[in-house]
Amino acid sequence: MELEDFLRQTQAEVQIEIGERLGASGEAYPYPESVFAEVVMQHMSEIGMTFEPEVCHYSSKIGNANLRLSGFAVSDEADQLDLFVSIYEGVNTIQSIPDSETKTAAEQCLRFLAKCAEGKLAATMDQSNDAYALALTIQECYANLDQIRVYVLTDRQAKAKNFKVRELNGKTIKLEVMDIERLHRHWSEGKPRDELVVNFEEVSGSPLPCVYVPGQMTDYDYALTVIPGEALRFVYEKYGPRLLEANVRSFLSVTGKVNKGIRDTLRDDPERFMAYNNGIVIVADDAHIGKTADGGPGILWLKGMQIVNGGQTTASIYFTKKKSPDIDLRQVRVPAKLIILKSKDTIAEEALISDISRYANSQNSVKQSDLSANKPFHVEMEKLAMTTYCPDGVGRWFYERAAGSYNTMLSREGTTPAKLKKIKESIPPSRKITKTDLAKFLNAWNKRPDLVSLGAQKNFERFMDSLREDDQSSTPLPDVMAYKAMVAKAILFKKTQSLVRPMFPAFQGNVATYLVSLLADRIGERIDLDKIWLKQDISITLRSQLQTWADEVNETLHRTSGGKMISEWAKKPECWDAVRMGSYSPVMDGIFELR
């Protein structure tokens, strides 16, 4: 898809979201840039560039300084923080944005961070402000943060995609720009690793000596090499968690907590690191092989480099050096197995990466989730989506079992503007369901909002665990009836989300999830999902019921949180107990969907 077409598609998506929120509340959504930020942040989360994002609009002036924020994302261990600030114009043609403008936005977000870290912002804020809990959280955990990034999000085209790192109260802050061009690159590829190009001549001064084995009968080439510790530290500093690829991150035990054994070896016996360490496993989309100084084969550069095993080793080297700058990494060598992918089939390639990661990590005690797109359940869901038409006999839903397959379908079948328009009318983006979406919809309906609140990947992992348990009892694969019921639950969740979003300035995702679970708990057995499938919508009375309970669920979440951020409190089973035991308005009369 060309960049300008992609821009128009993105703007249409933003306008649809704004329209849905306008229709639900009767008032315009106050911040269109928040809707744009939400769309972009969610995509960045899906491809592993950030954690579970939260929309949080904040704008103020302290003295002569402007402070701005559009959203944030915190790692599970609360040791990594991403802040987002958006500049939204709503343009439909490619327009450039001056670097001075993106840099100013980054500075305004940095000021927000600085005031939070110094404890000056929370003290001056009204506790009802939705940024208050975040300000307090940053104030409390700033000393323990190992990585902080500020992203400027814009629908225009920026020349500079990042700025020079900044030092703030003893922390290094990375400043990045996610403009429409960079977003398009990720969207069209469905993976962020294309940006990861590592030139080892530049990073370590010479090609990496290797044993290279071309794959004659396989869909990959193979190499064994050794990476200098300082080179690995530099690559992790530059790319961070993006080096660990969204599709496999659930297999990795990646935290900022330095492994004691690795730390001691780096400090006391750096020259023995290679003897003591198992090494790392790397996949790459492309490699350029040259010659080392002694004439042997050497790896000059890798494109799309991903560490699928050894994330703990890599992160530990980086954080050990960061916390103990006197440690000398020049004598450290890390053994590495390299797999260079050759498959042209995206689905097969992602499945191979998933399997490599699963088997390479099989010695870990961490429970693993099989993220393979080739699981029978997902294959069957894709088949059902392709053959089951909506009640109008024209439209269909799309089940995206492999990242980017919806866009691939549009490119493959929409060969002319007329054909593309027809496909988008019958299968619009609003009818696309990803694997992680489905896990969210079903777990919310199954009254596990605490799992959904853990985030897309962890919730998906729990969902796959439940499928494996079902596999053991020979549960049959979904049929047409089960598929329609699942789509009905998707419609219910999506409609609930569109109702809730304009009602509250923050944590709408948590409110929507808990609201669906409350609905399932109170009247789920009486709801006729077939009526939702036939109507492809929910009734006005059910909407009214949801809106009434939404206010009450939101109030219960805040009242029981004990001052914690709602997004953190919502992850606890105790939170669901508190919400479920709450007092709510009675069920309305005349709800069409009730049996």
XYZ file of C-alpha atoms in Angstrom:
595
model
C 0.000 0.000 0.000
C 1.383 3.423 -0.949
C 2.128 5.897 1.823
C -0.640 8.348 0.883
C -3.242 5.555 0.670
C -2.124 4.363 4.065
C -2.436 7.896 5.469
C -6.025 8.155 4.193
C -6.839 4.720 5.637
C -5.427 5.786 9.021
C -7.404 9.049 8.976
C -10.554 7.119 8.071
C -9.950 4.807 11.026
C -9.530 7.808 13.353
C -12.703 9.438 11.986
C -14.683 6.200 12.405
C -13.553 6.038 16.028
C -14.491 9.685 16.596
C -17.845 9.110 14.869
C -18.610 6.094 17.050
C -17.879 8.064 20.185
C -19.937 10.999 18.937
C -22.864 8.690 18.213
C -22.654 7.089 21.626
C -22.529 10.231 23.751
C -23.984 12.984 21.580
C -20.852 15.042 22.110
C -17.641 15.274 20.104
C -14.674 13.405 21.554
C -12.677 16.210 23.193
C -9.247 15.281 21.827
C -8.983 13.885 18.265
C -5.222 13.602 18.850
C -6.025 11.188 21.700
C -7.905 8.928 19.286
C -4.960 9.060 16.868
C -2.548 8.370 19.744
C -4.665 5.405 20.827
C -4.649 3.899 17.316
C -0.857 4.287 17.002
C 0.004 3.165 20.536
C -2.106 0.040 20.168
C -0.333 -0.895 16.952
C 3.069 -0.311 18.564
C 2.015 -2.632 21.378
C 0.852 -5.326 18.942
C 4.226 -5.406 17.182
C 6.206 -5.394 20.417
C 7.599 -1.868 20.341
C 5.983 -0.927 23.647
C 4.043 -2.465 26.537
C 0.306 -2.241 27.224
C -0.509 1.424 26.473
C -2.995 3.682 28.265
C -4.456 6.883 26.838
C -3.878 9.709 29.305
C -4.299 13.270 28.022
C -2.568 15.915 30.118
C -1.760 19.502 29.209
C -0.768 22.326 31.535
C 1.548 25.263 31.997
C 3.833 25.623 34.997
C 5.500 29.021 34.947
C 6.591 29.526 31.355
C 6.928 25.803 30.681
C 4.306 23.782 28.763
C 3.774 20.147 29.831
C 2.051 17.622 27.554
C 1.217 13.928 27.552
C -1.032 11.731 25.379
C -0.417 8.299 26.871
C 1.976 5.973 28.647
C 3.045 2.337 28.957
C 4.816 0.669 31.891
C 6.560 -2.727 31.830
C 5.259 -5.480 34.123
C 8.268 -5.102 36.414
C 7.804 -1.289 36.518
C 11.426 -0.883 35.411
C 10.730 0.487 31.931
C 8.527 3.447 30.997
C 7.315 4.789 27.653
C 5.622 8.198 27.379
C 3.734 9.335 24.273
C 2.812 12.782 23.001
C 0.859 13.257 19.770
C 0.797 16.014 17.152
C -2.286 15.430 15.031
C -3.272 17.494 11.984
C -5.883 15.277 10.325
C -4.275 15.758 6.888
C -5.123 13.528 3.903
C -2.014 14.289 1.863
C 1.587 13.679 2.873
C 2.898 16.777 4.619
C 6.219 17.263 6.335
C 6.581 18.347 9.920
C 9.622 20.430 10.956
C 12.020 18.700 13.323
C 11.699 21.749 15.562
C 8.007 20.931 16.086
C 8.536 17.257 16.981
C 11.466 18.235 19.209
C 9.308 20.814 21.035
C 6.655 18.163 21.688
C 9.330 15.797 23.014
C 10.627 18.558 25.314
C 7.105 19.210 26.652
C 6.750 15.498 27.444
C 10.228 15.505 29.050
C 9.130 18.377 31.293
C 6.128 16.334 32.387
C 8.519 13.482 33.250
C 10.941 15.779 35.091
C 8.204 17.360 37.231
C 6.848 13.902 38.086
C 10.327 12.585 38.986
C 10.982 15.592 41.230
C 7.658 15.086 43.007
C 6.507 18.571 42.023
C 3.597 17.591 39.782
C 1.586 15.162 41.923
C 1.734 17.638 44.819
C 0.028 20.334 42.728
C -2.533 18.124 40.944
C -6.133 17.430 41.830
C -6.375 13.759 42.833
C -9.350 13.328 40.491
C -7.088 14.112 37.522
C -6.453 10.913 35.588
C -2.746 11.746 35.266
C -2.440 12.010 39.062
C -1.904 8.269 39.643
C 0.697 8.179 36.843
C 2.535 11.214 38.301
C 2.603 9.490 41.676
C 3.783 6.195 40.138
C 6.659 7.897 38.265
C 7.637 9.756 41.436
C 7.780 6.504 43.407
C 9.480 4.227 40.854
C 11.767 6.703 39.005
C 14.888 5.544 40.862
C 14.247 1.947 39.752
C 13.606 2.699 36.073
C 16.191 1.117 33.776
C 14.769 2.426 30.504
C 12.722 5.508 29.639
C 11.566 6.454 26.124
C 9.567 9.406 24.860
C 7.694 8.875 21.563
C 6.295 11.720 19.472
C 3.368 10.424 17.377
C 2.354 12.366 14.257
C 0.286 11.911 11.095
C 2.819 13.989 9.154
C 6.229 12.979 7.788
C 9.267 13.805 9.913
C 12.831 13.973 8.693
C 14.414 12.939 12.002
C 13.042 9.691 13.474
C 14.906 10.186 16.741
C 16.844 12.824 18.653
C 19.951 12.802 20.793
C 19.459 10.989 24.103
C 18.925 13.209 27.139
C 20.109 12.856 30.711
C 17.498 13.601 33.369
C 18.024 13.141 37.102
C 20.579 10.385 36.540
C 18.569 8.585 33.842
C 19.142 8.344 30.080
C 16.001 9.241 28.094
C 15.573 8.147 24.466
C 13.567 10.466 22.208
C 11.908 8.841 19.168
C 9.446 9.943 16.485
C 6.735 7.623 15.147
C 5.588 9.540 12.065
C 3.231 8.364 9.336
C 6.141 7.014 7.245
C 7.568 4.868 10.040
C 4.087 3.716 11.040
C 3.359 2.697 7.427
C 6.566 0.684 7.296
C 5.526 -1.286 10.376
C 1.899 -1.602 9.324
C 2.673 -2.944 5.872
C 5.296 -5.370 7.118
C 3.438 -6.392 10.256
C 6.757 -6.578 12.123
C 9.161 -3.993 13.556
C 12.389 -5.818 12.907
C 12.998 -4.421 9.410
C 14.434 -1.314 11.080
C 17.015 -3.365 12.957
C 20.131 -3.238 10.800
C 23.345 -3.943 12.728
C 26.673 -3.262 11.013
C 29.325 -5.174 12.963
C 32.202 -3.424 11.207
C 30.944 -0.231 12.810
C 29.841 -1.734 16.131
C 32.824 -3.979 16.894
C 35.476 -2.762 14.440
C 35.534 -5.853 12.223
C 33.239 -8.576 10.832
C 32.296 -11.349 13.269
C 34.290 -14.500 12.457
C 31.893 -17.372 11.824
C 31.307 -20.894 10.596
C 28.712 -20.463 7.831
C 26.510 -23.311 6.582
C 24.246 -22.496 3.597
C 20.897 -24.252 3.784
C 20.627 -26.533 0.780
C 17.310 -28.215 1.578
C 15.932 -25.885 4.249
C 14.306 -22.458 4.445
C 17.199 -20.983 6.428
C 20.998 -20.612 6.414
C 22.997 -21.270 9.553
C 26.068 -19.748 11.225
C 28.002 -20.035 14.490
C 29.774 -16.929 15.735
C 30.970 -15.038 18.794
C 29.788 -11.518 19.634
C 31.917 -9.117 21.736
C 30.144 -8.188 24.978
C 30.496 -4.469 24.261
C 28.879 -4.917 20.818
C 25.918 -6.772 22.344
C 25.571 -4.064 25.017
C 25.579 -1.344 22.332
C 22.960 -3.111 20.186
C 20.661 -3.563 23.196
C 21.144 0.079 24.196
C 20.146 1.169 20.687
C 17.175 -1.135 20.134
C 16.186 -2.346 23.614
C 13.196 -4.705 23.891
C 12.562 -4.385 20.134
C 15.497 -6.773 19.779
C 13.272 -9.404 21.403
C 10.421 -9.403 18.807
C 6.726 -9.314 19.698
C 5.995 -12.816 18.375
C 8.345 -14.488 20.839
C 8.503 -12.147 23.810
C 6.211 -14.362 25.898
C 8.903 -17.056 25.793
C 11.575 -14.805 27.281
C 12.320 -14.052 30.865
C 13.393 -10.505 30.195
C 13.633 -8.175 33.150
C 15.911 -5.401 34.297
C 16.808 -7.453 37.383
C 20.452 -8.399 36.862
C 21.163 -12.113 37.131
C 23.665 -12.498 39.974
C 25.750 -15.196 38.284
C 26.114 -13.201 35.059
C 26.941 -10.051 37.029
C 29.633 -11.817 39.092
C 31.213 -13.387 35.998
C 31.282 -10.053 34.163
C 32.931 -8.396 37.159
C 35.322 -11.109 38.350
C 36.027 -13.414 35.368
C 35.070 -11.618 32.123
C 37.456 -13.732 30.040
C 35.591 -16.886 31.186
C 32.146 -15.601 30.218
C 32.080 -17.636 26.995
C 33.034 -20.803 28.876
C 30.320 -20.313 31.485
C 27.463 -19.016 29.330
C 25.186 -21.097 27.078
C 25.119 -18.336 24.479
C 22.280 -16.781 22.542
C 20.163 -17.716 19.517
C 19.596 -15.064 16.835
C 17.305 -15.018 13.804
C 17.732 -12.477 11.001
C 15.973 -11.663 7.755
C 19.218 -11.099 5.852
C 22.969 -11.316 6.398
C 25.971 -10.081 4.449
C 29.030 -12.303 4.688
C 32.466 -10.858 4.011
C 36.043 -11.629 5.031
C 37.782 -11.238 8.385
C 41.383 -9.977 8.642
C 42.736 -13.534 8.374
C 40.656 -14.268 5.258
C 37.984 -16.410 6.917
C 34.224 -15.809 6.556
C 32.828 -12.986 8.699
C 29.395 -11.452 9.310
C 29.459 -7.827 8.098
C 25.858 -6.922 8.931
C 22.495 -8.379 9.870
C 19.084 -7.049 8.902
C 16.077 -7.795 11.100
C 18.228 -9.183 13.910
C 16.170 -10.781 16.699
C 17.341 -12.546 19.858
C 14.953 -15.460 20.374
C 16.921 -17.116 23.170
C 19.310 -15.309 25.496
C 17.262 -12.211 26.205
C 18.176 -12.483 29.908
C 21.886 -12.712 29.061
C 21.706 -9.704 26.741
C 19.691 -7.534 29.112
C 21.900 -8.520 32.046
C 25.082 -7.476 30.210
C 23.489 -4.104 29.421
C 22.127 -3.418 32.915
C 25.264 -4.697 34.693
C 27.406 -2.224 32.746
C 24.846 0.525 33.327
C 24.810 -0.036 37.090
C 28.572 -0.693 37.358
C 30.308 1.455 34.697
C 33.749 0.283 35.881
C 33.092 -3.248 34.524
C 35.203 -3.863 31.403
C 33.279 -5.696 28.665
C 36.202 -5.768 26.204
C 37.241 -9.256 27.309
C 33.692 -10.614 27.236
C 32.661 -12.850 24.340
C 29.158 -14.311 23.885
C 28.668 -17.465 21.758
C 25.826 -17.097 19.252
C 23.904 -19.392 16.929
C 22.535 -17.479 13.929
C 19.617 -18.534 11.724
C 19.110 -16.494 8.516
C 15.530 -16.832 7.284
C 14.933 -17.459 3.570
C 11.192 -18.177 3.429
C 9.018 -15.859 1.320
C 5.887 -17.051 3.127
C 5.236 -14.648 6.038
C 2.983 -17.077 7.927
C 5.510 -19.922 7.611
C 8.337 -17.579 8.626
C 6.579 -16.353 11.790
C 5.653 -19.956 12.690
C 9.312 -20.992 12.286
C 10.471 -18.133 14.545
C 7.889 -19.142 17.125
C 9.045 -22.777 17.048
C 12.749 -21.830 17.197
C 12.042 -19.716 20.258
C 9.899 -22.393 21.890
C 12.510 -25.150 21.477
C 15.530 -22.915 22.145
C 13.919 -21.851 25.431
C 12.750 -25.329 26.425
C 15.246 -25.470 29.309
C 13.558 -22.488 31.000
C 11.287 -23.115 33.957
C 9.038 -20.291 32.705
C 5.717 -21.721 31.468
C 5.515 -21.150 27.732
C 2.650 -20.308 25.448
C 2.564 -21.725 21.953
C 2.121 -18.601 19.812
C 2.228 -20.527 16.553
C -0.320 -19.332 14.043
C -0.605 -22.959 12.920
C -2.435 -24.146 16.060
C -5.510 -26.139 14.844
C -7.900 -23.805 16.688
C -6.595 -20.731 14.814
C -6.474 -22.522 11.455
C -10.112 -23.566 11.908
C -11.149 -20.033 12.955
C -9.546 -18.653 9.793
C -11.422 -21.200 7.636
C -14.739 -20.383 9.326
C -14.178 -16.641 8.830
C -13.504 -17.165 5.121
C -16.638 -19.260 4.553
C -19.218 -17.797 6.969
C -21.117 -14.784 5.655
C -22.957 -12.191 7.724
C -26.790 -12.293 7.646
C -26.786 -9.852 4.691
C -25.058 -12.555 2.592
C -22.338 -10.120 1.475
C -20.154 -9.142 4.417
C -17.710 -11.332 6.321
C -15.511 -11.058 9.384
C -11.733 -11.550 9.034
C -9.738 -13.677 11.467
C -6.088 -12.612 11.375
C -4.212 -15.689 12.502
C -0.879 -14.275 11.252
C 0.286 -10.711 11.739
C -0.331 -8.531 8.690
C -2.507 -11.063 6.824
C -5.432 -8.598 6.574
C -3.247 -6.067 4.756
C -1.796 -8.878 2.631
C -5.351 -9.852 1.629
C -6.164 -6.241 0.694
C -3.007 -5.989 -1.433
C -3.568 -9.362 -3.102
C -7.260 -8.985 -3.922
C -7.622 -5.203 -4.199
C -5.708 -4.958 -7.463
C -7.808 -1.986 -8.676
C -9.359 0.908 -6.695
C -12.830 -0.493 -7.431
C -11.926 -3.981 -6.179
C -10.233 -2.548 -3.088
C -13.312 -0.446 -2.286
C -15.566 -3.508 -2.675
C -13.387 -5.650 -0.369
C -13.232 -2.926 2.278
C -17.018 -2.572 2.160
C -17.567 -6.310 2.657
C -14.680 -6.850 5.115
C -13.924 -3.456 6.733
C -11.081 -3.066 9.273
C -13.741 -2.898 12.016
C -14.549 -6.567 11.276
C -10.955 -7.764 11.680
C -10.282 -9.943 14.741
C -6.692 -10.797 15.687
C -5.710 -13.765 17.857
C -5.082 -11.480 20.836
C -8.396 -9.668 20.217
C -10.294 -12.961 20.361
C -8.550 -13.958 23.590
C -9.596 -10.606 25.078
C -13.233 -10.887 23.969
C -13.624 -14.466 25.189
C -11.822 -14.087 28.518
C -13.862 -10.963 29.303
C -17.068 -12.916 28.587
C -15.719 -15.839 30.642
C -15.538 -13.469 33.641
C -11.746 -13.124 33.784
C -11.268 -9.343 33.400
C -8.171 -9.568 35.607
C -6.478 -11.743 32.947
C -7.525 -9.388 30.128
C -6.074 -6.474 32.133
C -2.664 -8.189 32.211
C -2.281 -7.114 28.581
C -2.682 -8.667 25.154
C 0.272 -11.074 25.236
C -0.163 -12.400 28.777
C -3.913 -12.744 28.362
C -3.305 -14.593 25.083
C -0.883 -16.898 26.889
C -3.577 -17.758 29.482
C -6.090 -18.248 26.666
C -3.747 -20.687 24.923
C -3.247 -22.504 28.235
C -7.013 -23.040 28.430
C -7.045 -24.343 24.828
C -4.314 -26.844 25.715
C -6.359 -28.019 28.683
C -9.331 -28.410 26.332
C -7.126 -30.327 23.873
C -6.438 -32.920 26.593
C -10.147 -33.599 26.950
C -10.582 -33.896 23.176
C -12.785 -30.833 22.882
C -13.840 -30.500 19.219
C -12.682 -27.571 17.091
C -15.132 -24.666 16.692
C -17.997 -25.153 14.235
C -20.162 -22.518 12.509
C -22.453 -22.157 15.525
C -19.516 -21.655 17.917
C -17.897 -19.232 15.457
C -21.058 -17.092 15.264
C -21.270 -17.037 19.071
C -17.630 -15.881 19.283
C -18.256 -13.107 16.750
C -21.347 -12.059 18.740
C -19.132 -11.736 21.833
C -16.681 -9.685 19.730
C -19.526 -7.372 18.619
C -20.693 -6.995 22.221
C -17.180 -6.137 23.439
C -16.509 -3.685 20.602
C -19.856 -1.914 21.100
C -19.223 -1.729 24.841
C -15.796 -0.242 24.189
C -17.222 2.416 21.849
C -19.830 3.328 24.490
C -17.309 3.563 27.324
C -14.523 5.468 25.574
C -16.191 8.916 25.476
C -17.560 8.518 29.012
C -14.207 8.616 30.843
C -10.916 10.421 30.145
C -8.697 7.442 31.087
C -8.661 3.701 31.822
C -11.596 3.162 29.438
C -10.153 -0.236 28.456
C -10.310 -1.494 32.041
C -13.845 -0.182 32.543
C -15.045 -1.784 29.262
C -13.474 -5.156 30.118
C -14.927 -5.238 33.637
C -18.285 -4.077 32.290
C -18.481 -6.988 29.827
C -17.532 -9.417 32.605
C -20.163 -7.916 34.914
C -22.783 -8.259 32.149
C -21.800 -11.909 31.643
C -21.911 -12.496 35.391
C -25.331 -10.878 35.943
C -27.289 -11.797 32.803
C -24.911 -13.712 30.516
C -26.909 -16.953 30.619
C -30.038 -15.092 29.513
C -28.420 -13.269 26.553
C -29.250 -14.761 23.159
C -25.978 -14.371 21.249
C -27.702 -15.457 18.024
C -29.773 -12.245 18.123
C -26.553 -10.193 18.247
C -25.132 -12.184 15.317
C -28.299 -11.682 13.240
C -28.417 -7.951 13.964
C -24.609 -7.493 13.901
C -25.227 -4.933 16.623
C -26.710 -4.548 20.086
C -30.082 -2.981 20.935
C -30.638 0.543 22.266
C -31.918 -0.876 25.576
C -28.805 -3.000 26.062
C -26.691 0.077 25.302
C -28.587 1.983 28.006
C -28.017 -0.842 30.474
C -24.288 -0.856 29.687
C -23.993 2.923 30.056
C -25.752 2.825 33.434
C -23.508 0.063 34.728
C -20.395 1.686 33.190
C -20.607 4.642 35.600
C -21.107 2.268 38.504
C -18.229 -0.032 37.469
C -15.922 2.984 37.038
C -16.878 4.267 40.499
C -16.281 0.818 42.049
C -12.858 0.480 40.375
C -11.749 3.875 41.709
C -13.243 3.379 45.196
C -11.614 -0.028 45.716
C -8.206 0.748 44.135
C -6.659 2.082 47.345
C -4.839 4.826 45.448
C -3.264 2.415 42.928
C -3.424 3.141 39.213
C -6.619 1.574 37.889
C -4.671 -0.279 35.191
C -2.550 -1.960 37.903
C -5.436 -2.668 40.306
C -7.467 -4.199 37.450
C -4.849 -6.978 37.052
C -5.652 -8.419 40.472
C -8.253 -11.192 40.980
C -9.236 -9.247 44.134
C -10.311 -6.374 41.890
C -12.769 -8.626 40.053
C -14.054 -9.916 43.404
C -14.654 -6.313 44.525
C -16.428 -5.352 41.279
C -18.539 -8.491 41.141
C -19.665 -8.026 44.757
C -20.581 -4.367 44.132
C -24.107 -2.947 44.143
C -25.599 -2.045 40.760
C -28.804 -0.685 39.280
C -31.426 -3.355 38.469
C -31.637 -4.927 35.017
C -33.832 -2.816 32.719
C -37.051 -4.113 31.226
C -37.351 -4.800 27.514
C -33.749 -5.728 26.633
C -34.162 -7.286 23.170
C -31.291 -9.758 23.589
C -32.648 -11.388 26.763
C -34.371 -14.746 26.476
